[in-house]
XYZ file of C-alpha atoms in Angstrom:
201
model
C -8.633 -4.191 -28.329
C -6.627 -6.381 -31.144
C -7.804 -9.789 -30.616
C -5.447 -12.777 -28.424
C -4.004 -13.683 -31.061
C -2.808 -10.955 -32.475
C -1.854 -9.514 -29.048
C 0.521 -12.473 -28.851
C 1.966 -12.048 -32.466
C 1.780 -8.011 -31.453
C 4.329 -8.356 -28.376
C 5.778 -12.211 -28.464
C 4.300 -13.871 -26.062
C 1.794 -16.856 -25.132
C -1.667 -16.879 -24.954
C -1.939 -17.120 -21.020
C 0.415 -14.811 -20.853
C -1.971 -12.183 -23.335
C -5.122 -13.173 -20.997
C -3.341 -12.803 -17.590
C -2.662 -8.878 -18.286
C -6.282 -8.935 -19.880
C -6.997 -10.076 -16.718
C -5.466 -7.436 -14.808
C -6.970 -5.091 -16.643
C -10.320 -6.015 -16.630
C -9.794 -6.323 -13.103
C -8.648 -2.595 -12.654
C -11.934 -1.648 -15.067
C -9.102 0.099 -18.155
C -10.851 -3.250 -19.720
C -14.296 -4.869 -20.674
C -14.597 -7.823 -21.934
C -18.060 -8.450 -23.958
C -18.628 -12.634 -24.759
C -18.370 -13.391 -29.111
C -17.558 -9.554 -29.327
C -13.895 -8.642 -27.917
C -12.766 -6.349 -25.810
C -13.162 -2.778 -25.294
C -10.415 0.079 -24.002
C -13.151 1.828 -21.186
C -10.343 4.186 -19.732
C -6.713 5.417 -20.642
C -4.623 6.388 -17.718
C -3.347 10.216 -18.230
C -0.546 9.584 -20.444
C 1.733 11.806 -18.024
C 1.300 9.176 -15.524
C 3.635 6.917 -16.279
C 6.434 9.422 -15.801
C 5.446 8.934 -11.807
C 5.266 5.045 -11.236
C 5.887 2.181 -13.362
C 3.468 0.101 -14.624
C 3.702 -2.980 -12.418
C 3.429 -0.002 -9.480
C 0.460 1.126 -10.243
C -1.894 -1.704 -10.762
C -0.277 -2.376 -7.157
C -1.789 0.661 -5.771
C -5.066 -0.169 -7.446
C -4.374 -3.676 -5.561
C -4.257 -0.798 -2.664
C -7.878 0.875 -3.192
C -10.039 -2.102 -3.392
C -8.691 -2.466 0.561
C -9.020 0.816 1.263
C -12.758 0.997 0.385
C -13.734 -1.418 2.361
C -11.675 -0.399 5.579
C -11.796 3.281 5.259
C -15.343 3.384 4.736
C -16.059 1.213 7.634
C -13.421 3.301 9.760
C -15.418 6.248 8.524
C -18.918 4.988 9.540
C -17.120 4.617 14.087
C -15.788 6.602 12.996
C -19.083 9.150 12.829
C -20.448 6.931 15.905
C -18.178 6.858 18.067
C -15.552 10.251 17.525
C -14.915 12.044 20.927
C -14.640 15.656 20.287
C -10.465 15.943 20.594
C -10.550 13.163 18.062
C -13.570 15.110 15.919
C -10.539 18.434 16.658
C -7.945 16.291 15.241
C -9.553 14.871 12.097
C -10.775 19.209 11.500
C -7.100 20.129 12.660
C -5.592 17.364 9.792
C -8.034 18.701 7.421
C -7.490 22.653 8.175
C -3.564 21.374 7.201
C -4.030 19.384 3.578
C -6.314 22.789 2.875
C -3.515 24.621 3.744
C -1.358 22.290 1.543
C -3.348 23.104 -1.266
C -4.045 26.238 -0.371
C -0.082 27.273 -1.462
C -0.195 24.457 -4.110
C 2.403 22.301 -2.207
C 0.618 18.236 -1.499
C 1.529 15.696 -0.292
C 1.196 12.581 1.220
C 1.924 12.783 4.648
C -0.668 15.941 4.788
C -2.858 13.670 2.752
C -2.260 10.583 4.925
C -2.008 12.612 8.488
C -5.819 12.736 7.272
C -6.904 9.823 6.984
C -4.770 8.676 9.495
C -6.992 10.539 12.098
C -10.114 9.561 10.561
C -9.438 5.388 11.404
C -8.148 6.474 14.640
C -11.606 8.187 15.743
C -13.267 4.776 14.567
C -11.809 3.941 18.734
C -10.206 0.813 16.851
C -6.718 0.751 16.709
C -7.014 -2.324 14.114
C -8.126 0.852 11.602
C -5.072 2.589 12.090
C -2.457 -0.317 12.485
C -3.936 -1.831 9.138
C -3.710 1.866 7.766
C -0.463 1.952 8.622
C 0.683 -2.044 7.258
C -0.879 -0.360 3.952
C 2.285 2.811 4.461
C 3.920 1.916 1.940
C 0.780 0.700 -0.855
C -1.165 3.461 0.415
C 1.856 6.228 0.497
C 2.482 5.966 -2.931
C -1.259 6.104 -4.530
C -0.936 9.411 -2.690
C 1.835 10.461 -4.342
C 1.035 9.175 -7.814
C -2.396 11.056 -7.211
C -1.313 13.967 -5.691
C 1.413 14.242 -8.315
C -1.523 14.234 -11.123
C -2.672 17.112 -8.997
C 0.133 19.305 -8.057
C 0.139 19.388 -11.996
C -3.215 19.846 -12.922
C -6.247 22.770 -13.470
C -6.523 24.031 -9.124
C -10.113 21.830 -10.388
C -8.664 19.004 -8.920
C -6.798 19.899 -5.728
C -10.746 21.780 -5.294
C -11.902 18.611 -6.108
C -9.931 16.429 -3.072
C -10.423 18.444 -0.908
C -14.510 19.696 -1.174
C -14.394 15.332 -0.399
C -12.321 15.846 2.691
C -14.424 18.441 3.549
C -18.017 16.307 3.381
C -16.231 13.208 5.338
C -15.436 15.671 8.326
C -18.660 16.663 7.970
C -20.824 13.549 7.758
C -18.596 12.710 11.080
C -18.751 15.797 12.493
C -22.877 15.208 12.998
C -22.404 11.926 13.048
C -23.571 10.540 10.391
C -22.611 7.192 10.016
C -23.774 6.235 6.560
C -22.869 9.258 5.164
C -19.469 9.319 6.258
C -18.809 6.211 4.777
C -20.198 6.861 1.596
C -18.237 10.548 1.553
C -14.980 7.829 2.066
C -15.888 5.855 -0.425
C -16.714 8.218 -3.255
C -13.173 9.942 -1.847
C -11.442 6.539 -2.317
C -13.433 6.024 -5.383
C -12.857 9.057 -7.452
C -9.095 8.945 -6.751
C -8.627 5.918 -8.486
C -10.662 7.505 -11.536
C -8.628 10.683 -11.644
C -5.550 8.193 -11.704
C -6.641 5.352 -14.053
C -9.133 8.127 -16.706
C -7.425 10.381 -18.551
C -10.673 12.565 -19.392
C -11.015 13.372 -15.933
C -6.796 15.026 -15.881
């Protein structure tokens, strides 16, 4: 990327504004600063991403992902340890409904969210679904963008999302807490990468 002083001139802003913008881009994993060498672009979002949301909303959704990694990873772990047969059935039903959406090419944030809420409910800790509900607006916004990109991409992308869900389901079914947490964190990380890296588009 151009030097900070050049960016200031290009955009007509002060150096603190440029530094704050670069700091946010680093936090989002889009750029990387190398001491004495400069700032390098690490990932470029798909061009069509801007047609689904404003840049400031995308940044907000990426902050939400950081919280989701911790929150949903541990919820999946506890779900694997504590789920009842009825809760396992609820997870499987939510997964099957999402699979039907994938087959029809009609993915919805509600279908995706229902799966994640079923996992959170199976943790047998009311705070997990409550916290997910509290994040609902940002969570639904992220899912809406992610699924919009998926709907307008080759079917392989939707299949990848479904396979990631299937890994979570299986880990919870066999009651493997480590595998459930890893599968959930992998899924959320992949969703983030699909959003910010055009090479995965």
